[in-house]
mmCIF file of C-alpha atoms and ligand atoms in Angstrom:
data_model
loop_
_atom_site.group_PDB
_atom_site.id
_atom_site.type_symbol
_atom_site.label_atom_id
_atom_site.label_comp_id
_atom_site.label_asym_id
_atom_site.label_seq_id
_atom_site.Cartn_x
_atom_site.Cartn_y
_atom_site.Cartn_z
ATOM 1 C CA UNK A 1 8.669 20.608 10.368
ATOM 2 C CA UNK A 2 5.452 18.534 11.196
ATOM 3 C CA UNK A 3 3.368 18.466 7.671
ATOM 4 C CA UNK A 4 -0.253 17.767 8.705
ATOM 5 C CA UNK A 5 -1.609 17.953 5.346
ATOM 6 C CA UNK A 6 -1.932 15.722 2.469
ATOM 7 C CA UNK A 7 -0.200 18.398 0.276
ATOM 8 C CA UNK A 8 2.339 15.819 -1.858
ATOM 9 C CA UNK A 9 3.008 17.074 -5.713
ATOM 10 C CA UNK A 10 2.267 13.923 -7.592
ATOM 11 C CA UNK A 11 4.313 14.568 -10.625
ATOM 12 C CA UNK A 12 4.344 11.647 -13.682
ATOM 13 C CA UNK A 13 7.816 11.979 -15.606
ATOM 14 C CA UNK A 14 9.634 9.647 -17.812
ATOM 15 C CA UNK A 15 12.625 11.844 -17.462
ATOM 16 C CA UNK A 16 13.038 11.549 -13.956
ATOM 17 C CA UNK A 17 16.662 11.720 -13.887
ATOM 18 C CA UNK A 18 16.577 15.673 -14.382
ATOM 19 C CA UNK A 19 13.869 16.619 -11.818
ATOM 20 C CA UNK A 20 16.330 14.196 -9.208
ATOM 21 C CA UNK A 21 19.755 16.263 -10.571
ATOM 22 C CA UNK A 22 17.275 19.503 -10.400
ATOM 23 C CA UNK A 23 17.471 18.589 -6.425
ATOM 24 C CA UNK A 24 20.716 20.203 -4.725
ATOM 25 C CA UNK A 25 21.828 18.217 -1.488
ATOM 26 C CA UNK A 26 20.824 15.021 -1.386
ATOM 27 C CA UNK A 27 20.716 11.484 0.021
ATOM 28 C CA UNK A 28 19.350 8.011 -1.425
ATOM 29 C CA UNK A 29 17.730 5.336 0.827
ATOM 30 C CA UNK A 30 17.219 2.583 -2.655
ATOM 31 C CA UNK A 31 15.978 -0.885 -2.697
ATOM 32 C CA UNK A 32 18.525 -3.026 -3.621
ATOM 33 C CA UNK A 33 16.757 -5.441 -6.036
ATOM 34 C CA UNK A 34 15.612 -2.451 -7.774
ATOM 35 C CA UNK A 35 19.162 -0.802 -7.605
ATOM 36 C CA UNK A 36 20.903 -4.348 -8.854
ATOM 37 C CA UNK A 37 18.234 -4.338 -11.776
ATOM 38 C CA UNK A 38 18.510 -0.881 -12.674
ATOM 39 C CA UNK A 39 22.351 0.289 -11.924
ATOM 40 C CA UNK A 40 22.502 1.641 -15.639
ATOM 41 C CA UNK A 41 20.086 3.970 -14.632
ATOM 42 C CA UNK A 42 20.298 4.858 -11.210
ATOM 43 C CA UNK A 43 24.337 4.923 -10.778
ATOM 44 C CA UNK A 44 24.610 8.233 -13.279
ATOM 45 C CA UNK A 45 22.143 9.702 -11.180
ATOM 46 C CA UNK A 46 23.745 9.219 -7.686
ATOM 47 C CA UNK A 47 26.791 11.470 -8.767
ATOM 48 C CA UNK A 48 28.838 11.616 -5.485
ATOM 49 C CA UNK A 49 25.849 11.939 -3.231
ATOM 50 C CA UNK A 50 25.871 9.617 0.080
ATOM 51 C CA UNK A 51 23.274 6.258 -0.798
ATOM 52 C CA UNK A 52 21.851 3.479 1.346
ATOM 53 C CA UNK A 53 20.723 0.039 0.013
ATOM 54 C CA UNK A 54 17.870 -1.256 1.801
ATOM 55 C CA UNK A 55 16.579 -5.395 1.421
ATOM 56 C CA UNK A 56 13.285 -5.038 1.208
ATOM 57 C CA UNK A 57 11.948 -7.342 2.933
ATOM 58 C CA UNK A 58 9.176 -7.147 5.483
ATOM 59 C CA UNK A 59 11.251 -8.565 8.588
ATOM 60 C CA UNK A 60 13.303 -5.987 7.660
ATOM 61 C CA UNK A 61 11.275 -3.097 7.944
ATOM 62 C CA UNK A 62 12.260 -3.215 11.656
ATOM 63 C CA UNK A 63 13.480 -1.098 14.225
ATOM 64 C CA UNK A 64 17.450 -1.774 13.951
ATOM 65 C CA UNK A 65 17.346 -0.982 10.414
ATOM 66 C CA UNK A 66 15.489 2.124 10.736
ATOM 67 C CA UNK A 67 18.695 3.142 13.314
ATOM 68 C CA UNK A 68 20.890 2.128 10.865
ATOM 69 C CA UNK A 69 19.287 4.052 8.252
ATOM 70 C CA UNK A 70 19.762 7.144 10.860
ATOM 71 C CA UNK A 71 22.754 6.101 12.117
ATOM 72 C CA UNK A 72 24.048 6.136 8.432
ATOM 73 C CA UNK A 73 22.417 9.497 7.974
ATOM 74 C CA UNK A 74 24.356 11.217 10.685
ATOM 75 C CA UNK A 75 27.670 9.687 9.616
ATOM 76 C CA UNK A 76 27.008 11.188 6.230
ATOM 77 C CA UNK A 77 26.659 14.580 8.338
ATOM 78 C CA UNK A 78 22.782 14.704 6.222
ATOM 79 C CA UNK A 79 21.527 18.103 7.515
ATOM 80 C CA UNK A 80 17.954 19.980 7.314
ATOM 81 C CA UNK A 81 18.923 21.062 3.764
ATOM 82 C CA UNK A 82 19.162 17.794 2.688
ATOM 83 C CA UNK A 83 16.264 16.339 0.827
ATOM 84 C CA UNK A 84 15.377 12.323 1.579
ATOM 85 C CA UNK A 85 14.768 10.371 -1.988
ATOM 86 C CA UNK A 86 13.871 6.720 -1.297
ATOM 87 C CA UNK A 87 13.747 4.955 -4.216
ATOM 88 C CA UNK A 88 11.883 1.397 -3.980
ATOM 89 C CA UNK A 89 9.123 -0.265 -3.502
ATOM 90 C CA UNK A 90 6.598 0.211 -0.010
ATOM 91 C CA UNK A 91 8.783 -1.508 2.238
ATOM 92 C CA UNK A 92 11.510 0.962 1.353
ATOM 93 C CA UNK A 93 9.218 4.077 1.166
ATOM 94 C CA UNK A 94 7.450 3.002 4.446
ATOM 95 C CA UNK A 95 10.822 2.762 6.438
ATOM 96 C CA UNK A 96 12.521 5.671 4.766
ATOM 97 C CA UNK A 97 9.818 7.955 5.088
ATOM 98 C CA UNK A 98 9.727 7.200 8.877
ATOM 99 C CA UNK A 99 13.555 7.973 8.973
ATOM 100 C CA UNK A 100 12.780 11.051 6.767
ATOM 101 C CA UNK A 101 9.766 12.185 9.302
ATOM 102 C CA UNK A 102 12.074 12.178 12.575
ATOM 103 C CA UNK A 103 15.845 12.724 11.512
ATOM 104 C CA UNK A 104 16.339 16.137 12.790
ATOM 105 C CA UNK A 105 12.506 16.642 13.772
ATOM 106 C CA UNK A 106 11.749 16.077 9.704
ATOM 107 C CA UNK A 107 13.325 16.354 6.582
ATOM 108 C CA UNK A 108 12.463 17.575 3.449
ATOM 109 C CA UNK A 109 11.298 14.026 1.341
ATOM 110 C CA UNK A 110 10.797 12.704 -2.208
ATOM 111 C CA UNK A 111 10.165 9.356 -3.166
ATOM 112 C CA UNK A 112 10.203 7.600 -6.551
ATOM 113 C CA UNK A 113 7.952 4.359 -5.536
ATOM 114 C CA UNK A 114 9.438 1.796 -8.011
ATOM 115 C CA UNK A 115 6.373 -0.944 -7.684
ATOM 116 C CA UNK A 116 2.672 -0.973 -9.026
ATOM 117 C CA UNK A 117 1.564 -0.749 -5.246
ATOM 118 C CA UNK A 118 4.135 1.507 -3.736
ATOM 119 C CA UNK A 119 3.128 4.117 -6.803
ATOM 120 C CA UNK A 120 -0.856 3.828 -5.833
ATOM 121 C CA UNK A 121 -1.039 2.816 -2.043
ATOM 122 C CA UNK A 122 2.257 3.141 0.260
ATOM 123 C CA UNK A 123 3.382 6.507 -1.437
ATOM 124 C CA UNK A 124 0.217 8.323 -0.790
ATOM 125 C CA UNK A 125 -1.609 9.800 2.005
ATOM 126 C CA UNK A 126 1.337 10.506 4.337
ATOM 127 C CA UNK A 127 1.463 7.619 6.318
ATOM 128 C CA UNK A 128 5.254 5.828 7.045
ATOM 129 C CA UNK A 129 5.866 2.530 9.373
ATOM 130 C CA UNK A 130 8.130 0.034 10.998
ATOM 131 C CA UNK A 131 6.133 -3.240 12.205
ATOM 132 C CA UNK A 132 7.396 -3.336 15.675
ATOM 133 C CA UNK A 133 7.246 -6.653 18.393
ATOM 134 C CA UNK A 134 5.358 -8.391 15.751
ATOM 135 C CA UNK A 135 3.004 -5.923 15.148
ATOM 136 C CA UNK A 136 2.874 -4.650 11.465
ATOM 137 C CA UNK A 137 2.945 -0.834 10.839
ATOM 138 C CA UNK A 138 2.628 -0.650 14.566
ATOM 139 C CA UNK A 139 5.028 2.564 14.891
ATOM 140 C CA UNK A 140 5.463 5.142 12.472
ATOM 141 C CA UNK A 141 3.878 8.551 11.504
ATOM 142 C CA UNK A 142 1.825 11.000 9.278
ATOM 143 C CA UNK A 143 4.138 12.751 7.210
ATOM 144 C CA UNK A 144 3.395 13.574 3.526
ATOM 145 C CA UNK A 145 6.174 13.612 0.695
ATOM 146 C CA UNK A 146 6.647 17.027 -1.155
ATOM 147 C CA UNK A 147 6.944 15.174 -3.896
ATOM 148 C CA UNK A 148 5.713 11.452 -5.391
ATOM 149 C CA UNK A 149 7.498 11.024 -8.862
ATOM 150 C CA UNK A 150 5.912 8.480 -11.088
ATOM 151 C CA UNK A 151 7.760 6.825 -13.961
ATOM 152 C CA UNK A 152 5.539 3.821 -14.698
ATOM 153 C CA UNK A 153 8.873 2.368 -16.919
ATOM 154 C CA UNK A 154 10.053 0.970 -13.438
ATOM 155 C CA UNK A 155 7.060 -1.120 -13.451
ATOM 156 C CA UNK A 156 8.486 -3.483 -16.574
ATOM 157 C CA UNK A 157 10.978 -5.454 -14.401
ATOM 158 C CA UNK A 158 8.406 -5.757 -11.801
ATOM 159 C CA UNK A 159 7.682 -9.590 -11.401
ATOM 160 C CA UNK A 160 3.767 -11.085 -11.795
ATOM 161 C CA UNK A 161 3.181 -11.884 -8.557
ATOM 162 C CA UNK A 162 4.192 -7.567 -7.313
ATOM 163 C CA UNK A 163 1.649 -6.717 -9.922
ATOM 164 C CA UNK A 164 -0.952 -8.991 -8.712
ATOM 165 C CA UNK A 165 -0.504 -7.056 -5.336
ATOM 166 C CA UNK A 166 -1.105 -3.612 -7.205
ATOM 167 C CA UNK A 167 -4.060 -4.626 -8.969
ATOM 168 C CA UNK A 168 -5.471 -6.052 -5.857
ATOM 169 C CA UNK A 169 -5.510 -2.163 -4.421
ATOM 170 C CA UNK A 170 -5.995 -0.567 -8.282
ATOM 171 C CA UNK A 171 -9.157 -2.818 -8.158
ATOM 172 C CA UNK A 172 -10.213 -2.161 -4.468
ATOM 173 C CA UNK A 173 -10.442 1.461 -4.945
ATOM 174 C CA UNK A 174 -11.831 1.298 -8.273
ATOM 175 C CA UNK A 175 -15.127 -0.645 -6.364
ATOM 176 C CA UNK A 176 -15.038 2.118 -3.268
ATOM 177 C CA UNK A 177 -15.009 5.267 -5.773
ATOM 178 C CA UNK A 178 -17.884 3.177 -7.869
ATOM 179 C CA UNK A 179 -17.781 6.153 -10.811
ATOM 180 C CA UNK A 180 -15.995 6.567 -14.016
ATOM 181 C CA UNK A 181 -12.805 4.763 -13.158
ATOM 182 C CA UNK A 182 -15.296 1.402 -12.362
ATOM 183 C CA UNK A 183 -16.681 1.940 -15.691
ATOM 184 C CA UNK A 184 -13.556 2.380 -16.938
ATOM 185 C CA UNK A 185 -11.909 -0.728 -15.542
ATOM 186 C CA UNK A 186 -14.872 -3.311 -16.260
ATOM 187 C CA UNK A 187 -15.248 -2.098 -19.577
ATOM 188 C CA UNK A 188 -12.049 -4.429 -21.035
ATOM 189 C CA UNK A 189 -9.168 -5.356 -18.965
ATOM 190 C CA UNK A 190 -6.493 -2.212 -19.456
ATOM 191 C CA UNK A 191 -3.025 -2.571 -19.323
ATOM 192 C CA UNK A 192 -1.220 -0.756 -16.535
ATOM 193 C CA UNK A 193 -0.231 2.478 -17.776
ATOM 194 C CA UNK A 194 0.196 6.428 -16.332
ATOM 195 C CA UNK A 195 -3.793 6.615 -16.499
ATOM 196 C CA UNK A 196 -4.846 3.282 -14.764
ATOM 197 C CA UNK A 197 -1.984 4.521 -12.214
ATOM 198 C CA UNK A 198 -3.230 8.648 -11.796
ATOM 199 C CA UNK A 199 -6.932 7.402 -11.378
ATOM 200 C CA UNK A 200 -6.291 5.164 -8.674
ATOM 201 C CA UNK A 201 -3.883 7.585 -6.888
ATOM 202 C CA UNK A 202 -6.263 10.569 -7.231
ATOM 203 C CA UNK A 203 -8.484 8.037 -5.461
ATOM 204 C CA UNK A 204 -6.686 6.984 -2.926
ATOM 205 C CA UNK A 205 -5.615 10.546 -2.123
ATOM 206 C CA UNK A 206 -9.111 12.007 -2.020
ATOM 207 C CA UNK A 207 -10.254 10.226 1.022
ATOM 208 C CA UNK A 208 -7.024 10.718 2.505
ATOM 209 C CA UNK A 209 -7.300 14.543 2.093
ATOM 210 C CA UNK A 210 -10.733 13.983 3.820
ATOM 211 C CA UNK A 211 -9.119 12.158 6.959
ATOM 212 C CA UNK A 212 -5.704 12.829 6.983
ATOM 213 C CA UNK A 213 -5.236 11.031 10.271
ATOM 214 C CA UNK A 214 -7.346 7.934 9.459
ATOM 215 C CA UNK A 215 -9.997 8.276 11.763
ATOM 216 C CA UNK A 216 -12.887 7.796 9.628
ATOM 217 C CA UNK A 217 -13.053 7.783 6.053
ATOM 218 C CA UNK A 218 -9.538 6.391 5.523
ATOM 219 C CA UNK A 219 -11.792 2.933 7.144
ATOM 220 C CA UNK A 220 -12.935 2.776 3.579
ATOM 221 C CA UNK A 221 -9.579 1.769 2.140
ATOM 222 C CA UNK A 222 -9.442 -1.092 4.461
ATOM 223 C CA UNK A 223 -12.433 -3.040 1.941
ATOM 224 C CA UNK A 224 -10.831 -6.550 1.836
ATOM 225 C CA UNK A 225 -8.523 -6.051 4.683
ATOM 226 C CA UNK A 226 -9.761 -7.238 7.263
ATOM 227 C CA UNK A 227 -10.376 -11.143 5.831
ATOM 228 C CA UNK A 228 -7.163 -10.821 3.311
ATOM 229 C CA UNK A 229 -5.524 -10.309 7.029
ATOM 230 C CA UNK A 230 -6.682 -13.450 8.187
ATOM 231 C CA UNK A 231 -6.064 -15.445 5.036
ATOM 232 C CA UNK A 232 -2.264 -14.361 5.404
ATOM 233 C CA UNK A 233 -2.037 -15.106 9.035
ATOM 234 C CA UNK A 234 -3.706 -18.425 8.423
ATOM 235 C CA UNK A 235 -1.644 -19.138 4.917
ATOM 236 C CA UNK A 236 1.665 -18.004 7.534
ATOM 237 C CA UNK A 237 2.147 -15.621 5.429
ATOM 238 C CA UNK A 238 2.104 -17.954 1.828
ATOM 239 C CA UNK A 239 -0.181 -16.206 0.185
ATOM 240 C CA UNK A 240 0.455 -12.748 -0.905
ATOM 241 C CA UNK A 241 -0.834 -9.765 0.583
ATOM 242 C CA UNK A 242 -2.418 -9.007 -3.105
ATOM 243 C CA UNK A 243 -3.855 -12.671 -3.385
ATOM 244 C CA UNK A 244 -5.355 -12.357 0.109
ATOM 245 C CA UNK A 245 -7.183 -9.063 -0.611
ATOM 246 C CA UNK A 246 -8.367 -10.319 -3.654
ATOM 247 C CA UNK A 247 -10.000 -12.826 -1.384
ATOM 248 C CA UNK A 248 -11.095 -11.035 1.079
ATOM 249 C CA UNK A 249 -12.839 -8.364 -1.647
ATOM 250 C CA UNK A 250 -14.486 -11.868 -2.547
ATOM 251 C CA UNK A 251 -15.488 -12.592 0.737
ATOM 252 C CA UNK A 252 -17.398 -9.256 1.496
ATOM 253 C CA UNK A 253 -19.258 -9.327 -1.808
ATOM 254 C CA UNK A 254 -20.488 -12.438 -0.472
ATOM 255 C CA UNK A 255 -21.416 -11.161 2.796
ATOM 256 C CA UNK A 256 -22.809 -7.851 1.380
ATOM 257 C CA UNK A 257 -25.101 -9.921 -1.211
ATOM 258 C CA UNK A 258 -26.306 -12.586 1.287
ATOM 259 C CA UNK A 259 -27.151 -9.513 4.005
ATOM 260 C CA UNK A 260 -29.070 -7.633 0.701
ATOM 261 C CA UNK A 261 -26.485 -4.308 0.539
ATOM 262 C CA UNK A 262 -26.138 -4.807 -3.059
ATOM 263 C CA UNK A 263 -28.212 -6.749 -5.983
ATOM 264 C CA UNK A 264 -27.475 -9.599 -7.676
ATOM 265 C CA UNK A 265 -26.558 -7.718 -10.812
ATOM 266 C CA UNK A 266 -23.968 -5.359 -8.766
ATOM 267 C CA UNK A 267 -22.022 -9.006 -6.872
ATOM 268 C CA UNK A 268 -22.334 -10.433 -10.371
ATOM 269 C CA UNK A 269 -20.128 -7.181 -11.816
ATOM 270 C CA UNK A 270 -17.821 -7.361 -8.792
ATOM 271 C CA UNK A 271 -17.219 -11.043 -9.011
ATOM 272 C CA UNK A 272 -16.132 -10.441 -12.878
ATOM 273 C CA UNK A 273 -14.279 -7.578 -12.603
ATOM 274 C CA UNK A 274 -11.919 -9.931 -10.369
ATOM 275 C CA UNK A 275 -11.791 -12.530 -13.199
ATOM 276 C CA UNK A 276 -10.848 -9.749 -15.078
ATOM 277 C CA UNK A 277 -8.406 -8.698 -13.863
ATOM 278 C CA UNK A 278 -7.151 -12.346 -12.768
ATOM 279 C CA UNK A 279 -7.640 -11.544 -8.865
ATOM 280 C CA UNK A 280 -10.530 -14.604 -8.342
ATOM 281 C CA UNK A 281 -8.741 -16.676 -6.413
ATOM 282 C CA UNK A 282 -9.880 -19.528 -4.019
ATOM 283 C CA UNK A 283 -9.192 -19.550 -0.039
ATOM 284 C CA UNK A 284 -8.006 -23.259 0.248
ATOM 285 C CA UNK A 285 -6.929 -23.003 4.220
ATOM 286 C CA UNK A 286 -8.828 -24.729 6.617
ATOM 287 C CA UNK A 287 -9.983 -21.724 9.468
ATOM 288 C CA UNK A 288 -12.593 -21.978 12.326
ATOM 289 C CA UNK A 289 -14.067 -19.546 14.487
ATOM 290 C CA UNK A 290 -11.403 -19.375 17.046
ATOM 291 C CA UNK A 291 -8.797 -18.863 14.684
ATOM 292 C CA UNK A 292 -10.302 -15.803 13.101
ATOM 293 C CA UNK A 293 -11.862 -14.197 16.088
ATOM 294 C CA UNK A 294 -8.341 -14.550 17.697
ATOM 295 C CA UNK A 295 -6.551 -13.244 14.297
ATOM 296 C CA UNK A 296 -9.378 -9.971 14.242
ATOM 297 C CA UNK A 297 -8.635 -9.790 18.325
ATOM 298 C CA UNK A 298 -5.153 -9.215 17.693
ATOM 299 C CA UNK A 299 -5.754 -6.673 15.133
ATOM 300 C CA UNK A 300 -5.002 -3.374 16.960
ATOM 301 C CA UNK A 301 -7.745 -1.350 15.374
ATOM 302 C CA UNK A 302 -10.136 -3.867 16.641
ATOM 303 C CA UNK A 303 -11.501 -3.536 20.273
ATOM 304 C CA UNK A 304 -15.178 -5.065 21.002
ATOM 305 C CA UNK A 305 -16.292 -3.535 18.352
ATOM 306 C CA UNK A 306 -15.016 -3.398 15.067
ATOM 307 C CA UNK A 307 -15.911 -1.974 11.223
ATOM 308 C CA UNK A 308 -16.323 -4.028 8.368
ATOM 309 C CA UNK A 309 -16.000 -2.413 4.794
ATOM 310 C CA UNK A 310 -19.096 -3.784 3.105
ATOM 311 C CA UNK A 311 -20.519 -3.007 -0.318
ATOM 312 C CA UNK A 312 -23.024 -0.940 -1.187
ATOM 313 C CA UNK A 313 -25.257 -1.077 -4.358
ATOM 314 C CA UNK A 314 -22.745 1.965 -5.611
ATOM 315 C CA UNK A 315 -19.830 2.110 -3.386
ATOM 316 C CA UNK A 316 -18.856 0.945 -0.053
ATOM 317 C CA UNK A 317 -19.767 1.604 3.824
ATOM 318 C CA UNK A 318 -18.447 0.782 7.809
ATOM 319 C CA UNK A 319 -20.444 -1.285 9.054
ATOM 320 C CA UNK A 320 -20.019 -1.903 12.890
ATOM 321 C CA UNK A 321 -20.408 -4.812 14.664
ATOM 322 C CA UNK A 322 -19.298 -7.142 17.335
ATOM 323 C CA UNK A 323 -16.182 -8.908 16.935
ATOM 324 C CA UNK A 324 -18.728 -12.331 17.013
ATOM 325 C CA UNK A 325 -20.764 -11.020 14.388
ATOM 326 C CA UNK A 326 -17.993 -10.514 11.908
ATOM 327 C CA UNK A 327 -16.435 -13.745 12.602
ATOM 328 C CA UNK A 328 -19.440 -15.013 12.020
ATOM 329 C CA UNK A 329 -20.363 -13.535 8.568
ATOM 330 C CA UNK A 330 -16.740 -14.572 7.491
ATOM 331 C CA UNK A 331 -16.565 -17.819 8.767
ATOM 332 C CA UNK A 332 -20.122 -18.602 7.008
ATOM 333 C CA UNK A 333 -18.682 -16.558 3.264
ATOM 334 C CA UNK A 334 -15.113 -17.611 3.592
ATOM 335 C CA UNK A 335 -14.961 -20.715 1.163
ATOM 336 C CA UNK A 336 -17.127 -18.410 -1.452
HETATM 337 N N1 NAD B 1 2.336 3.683 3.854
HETATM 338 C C1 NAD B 1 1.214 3.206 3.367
HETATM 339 O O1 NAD B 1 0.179 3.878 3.301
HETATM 340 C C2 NAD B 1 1.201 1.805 2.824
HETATM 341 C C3 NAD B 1 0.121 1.362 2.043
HETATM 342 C C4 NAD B 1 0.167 0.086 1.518
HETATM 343 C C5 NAD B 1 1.255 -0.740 1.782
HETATM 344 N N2 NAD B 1 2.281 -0.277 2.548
HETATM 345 C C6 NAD B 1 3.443 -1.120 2.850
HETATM 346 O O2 NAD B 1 4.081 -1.401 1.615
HETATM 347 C C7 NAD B 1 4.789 -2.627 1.750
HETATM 348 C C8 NAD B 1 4.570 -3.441 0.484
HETATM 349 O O3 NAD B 1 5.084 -2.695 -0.584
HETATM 350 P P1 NAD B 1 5.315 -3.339 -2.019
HETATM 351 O O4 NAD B 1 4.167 -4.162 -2.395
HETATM 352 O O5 NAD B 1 5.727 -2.225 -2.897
HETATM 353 O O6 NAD B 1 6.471 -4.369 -1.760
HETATM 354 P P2 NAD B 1 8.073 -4.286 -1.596
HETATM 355 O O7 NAD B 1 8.559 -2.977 -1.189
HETATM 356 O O8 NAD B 1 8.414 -5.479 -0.772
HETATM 357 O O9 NAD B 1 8.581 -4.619 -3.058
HETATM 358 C C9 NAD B 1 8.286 -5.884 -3.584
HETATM 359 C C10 NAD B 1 9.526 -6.600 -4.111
HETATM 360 O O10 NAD B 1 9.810 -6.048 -5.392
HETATM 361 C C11 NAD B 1 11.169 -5.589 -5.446
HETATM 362 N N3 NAD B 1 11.116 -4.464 -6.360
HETATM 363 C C12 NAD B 1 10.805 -3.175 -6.106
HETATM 364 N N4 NAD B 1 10.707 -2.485 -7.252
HETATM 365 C C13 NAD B 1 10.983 -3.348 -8.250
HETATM 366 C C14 NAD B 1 11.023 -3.232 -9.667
HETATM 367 N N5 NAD B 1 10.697 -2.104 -10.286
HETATM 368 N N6 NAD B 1 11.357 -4.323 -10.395
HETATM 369 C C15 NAD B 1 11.615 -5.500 -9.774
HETATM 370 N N7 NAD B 1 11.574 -5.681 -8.455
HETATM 371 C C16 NAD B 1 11.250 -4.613 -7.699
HETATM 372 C C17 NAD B 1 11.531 -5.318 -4.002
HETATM 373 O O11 NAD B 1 12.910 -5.413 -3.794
HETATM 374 C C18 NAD B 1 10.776 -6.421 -3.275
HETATM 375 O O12 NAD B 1 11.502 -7.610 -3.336
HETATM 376 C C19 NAD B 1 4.301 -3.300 3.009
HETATM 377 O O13 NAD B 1 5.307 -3.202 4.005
HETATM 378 C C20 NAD B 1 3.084 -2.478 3.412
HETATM 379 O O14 NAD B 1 2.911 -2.418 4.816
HETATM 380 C C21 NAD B 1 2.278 0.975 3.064
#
């Protein structure tokens, strides 16, 4: 089963338990922070079904775990008729997916993201990864859920600094889709609930739908990326990924006002919707040129060219240029 479509039911339900029991054969790949925090609630649903704990932690999501994860499947004699439920955050979902997407040429797979991000960003549009030789995400697949449950109650033992990281991405796509949920979001800060969380997936999944195999439009969700990737490589990975978008969304509203893609009035709005929502932070690490045109070198989607997400005066656009030019225009905007 190869699914080559964004086709994943989104469903939001508090009582999750009963759509999991509703599920006949099943396995659990859970996070085990989230499993430790939660055991009132998760043991009575695991019945007598087979479950592995995952650490999530990024030099984790590697390639002996995902054979373990396998390895642990086929011990558990996990069949075709089995459904996959990975219960965690994107770490988790990113590694169990991938299992899901080749055990047995696919299997069928639900997830219950348990973190702001994993809900809006790693649980959507299909895509699963291990990093691989160093390389993050560098091996993985395209293979949708059937379903994405959504019980934003998991979200209350989530600490600050995981919720920075989801309104880093709430906030990113909020400034690509530039409509209602923009308005919506600079209008007061909101507090994170099932419609802050819905917009920003319906978001996120739109322009997915539109380039299911990220060859194009998906380049939009990268806004930020590209310089929050270099202020994590530089900060050895100190500062968060959330922090370092929040930057790098900084960065390119600089760029994108000094290069006249958007007015003073519309980098004004973006700059305080990231005091808003407490995302302005300051890039404190020293970097030259070298060090960012090697960091953007190294970045496989980067060849001589590359595309920078810039602003526009309503949403955002690829812009290409040389790898020069965009080190360049970051190494002049990167102390904004
Ligand atoms: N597949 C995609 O499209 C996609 C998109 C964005 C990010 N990602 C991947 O997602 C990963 C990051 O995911 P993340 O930000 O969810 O981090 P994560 O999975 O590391 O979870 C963050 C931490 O929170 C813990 N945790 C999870 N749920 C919790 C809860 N409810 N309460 C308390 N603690 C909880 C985890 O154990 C972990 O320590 C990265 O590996 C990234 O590459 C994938």
């Amino acid at each position: 089963m190869y699914n080559d479509s964004i086709a994943t039911e989104v469903i939001f339900e508090h009582n999750w338990e009963d759509l999991i029991d509703n599920i006949p054969t099943k396995v659990f790949v859970i996070d085990k922070i989230f499993f430790n925090l939660h055991r009132d609630i998760i043991i009575p649903i695991l019945n007598n079904d087979p479950y592995y704990l995952f650490d999530a932690k990024e030099s984790d999501k590697n390639i002996t775990n995902l054979i373990d994860i396998l390895s642990f499947f086929q011990k558990e004699e996990i069949n075709r008729a089995f459904h996959i439920v990975c219960i965690g955050g994107g770490i988790t979902t990113d590694i169990g997916s991938f299992a899901a997407s080749i055990y047995m040429r696919g299997c069928k797979l639900v997830l219950l993201p348990t973190t702001f991000l994993g809900m809006i960003d790693a649980s959507i549009g299909g895509k699963t990864a291990i990093n691989f030789q160093g390389i993050k995400n560098n091996v993985g697949s395209f293979y949708c859920a059937d379903q994405v449950i959504i019980n934003s109650k998991f979200l209350e033992s989530l600490p600050r600094l995981e919720l920075i990281n989801g309104w880093a991405e709430c906030v990113k796509v909020a400034l690509i889709d530039g409509n209602n949920f923009l308005t919506k979001l600079s209008a007061n800060k909101q507090k994170l609930d099932d419609f802050i969380i819905s917009e920003a997936i319906k978001i996120k999944n739109d322009i997915c739908s539109q380039d299911p195999f990220d060859n194009e439009k998906r380049q939009l969700l990268n806004l930020g990326h590209s310089v929050g990737h270099i202020i994590e490589v530089i900060s050895n990975f100190s500062i968060s990924h959330g922090k370092s978008v929040a930057i790098g969304l900084k960065v390119i509203a600089g760029i994108s006002y000094a290069d006249g893609f958007v007015s003073q009035s519309r980098y004004n709005k973006i700059l305080k919707l990231l005091s808003l929502y407490e995302l302005d932070f300051k890039q404190q690490f020293e970097v030259d040129y070298s060090i960012i045109y090697d960091i953007l070198k190294q970045d496989k989607k980067n060849r001589k060219l590359m595309s920078l997400v810039l602003f526009s005066e309503k949403s955002v656009f690829v812009q290409k240029m040389t790898l020069e030019e965009a080190v360049a225009l970051i190494e002049k905007h990167i102390y904004n």
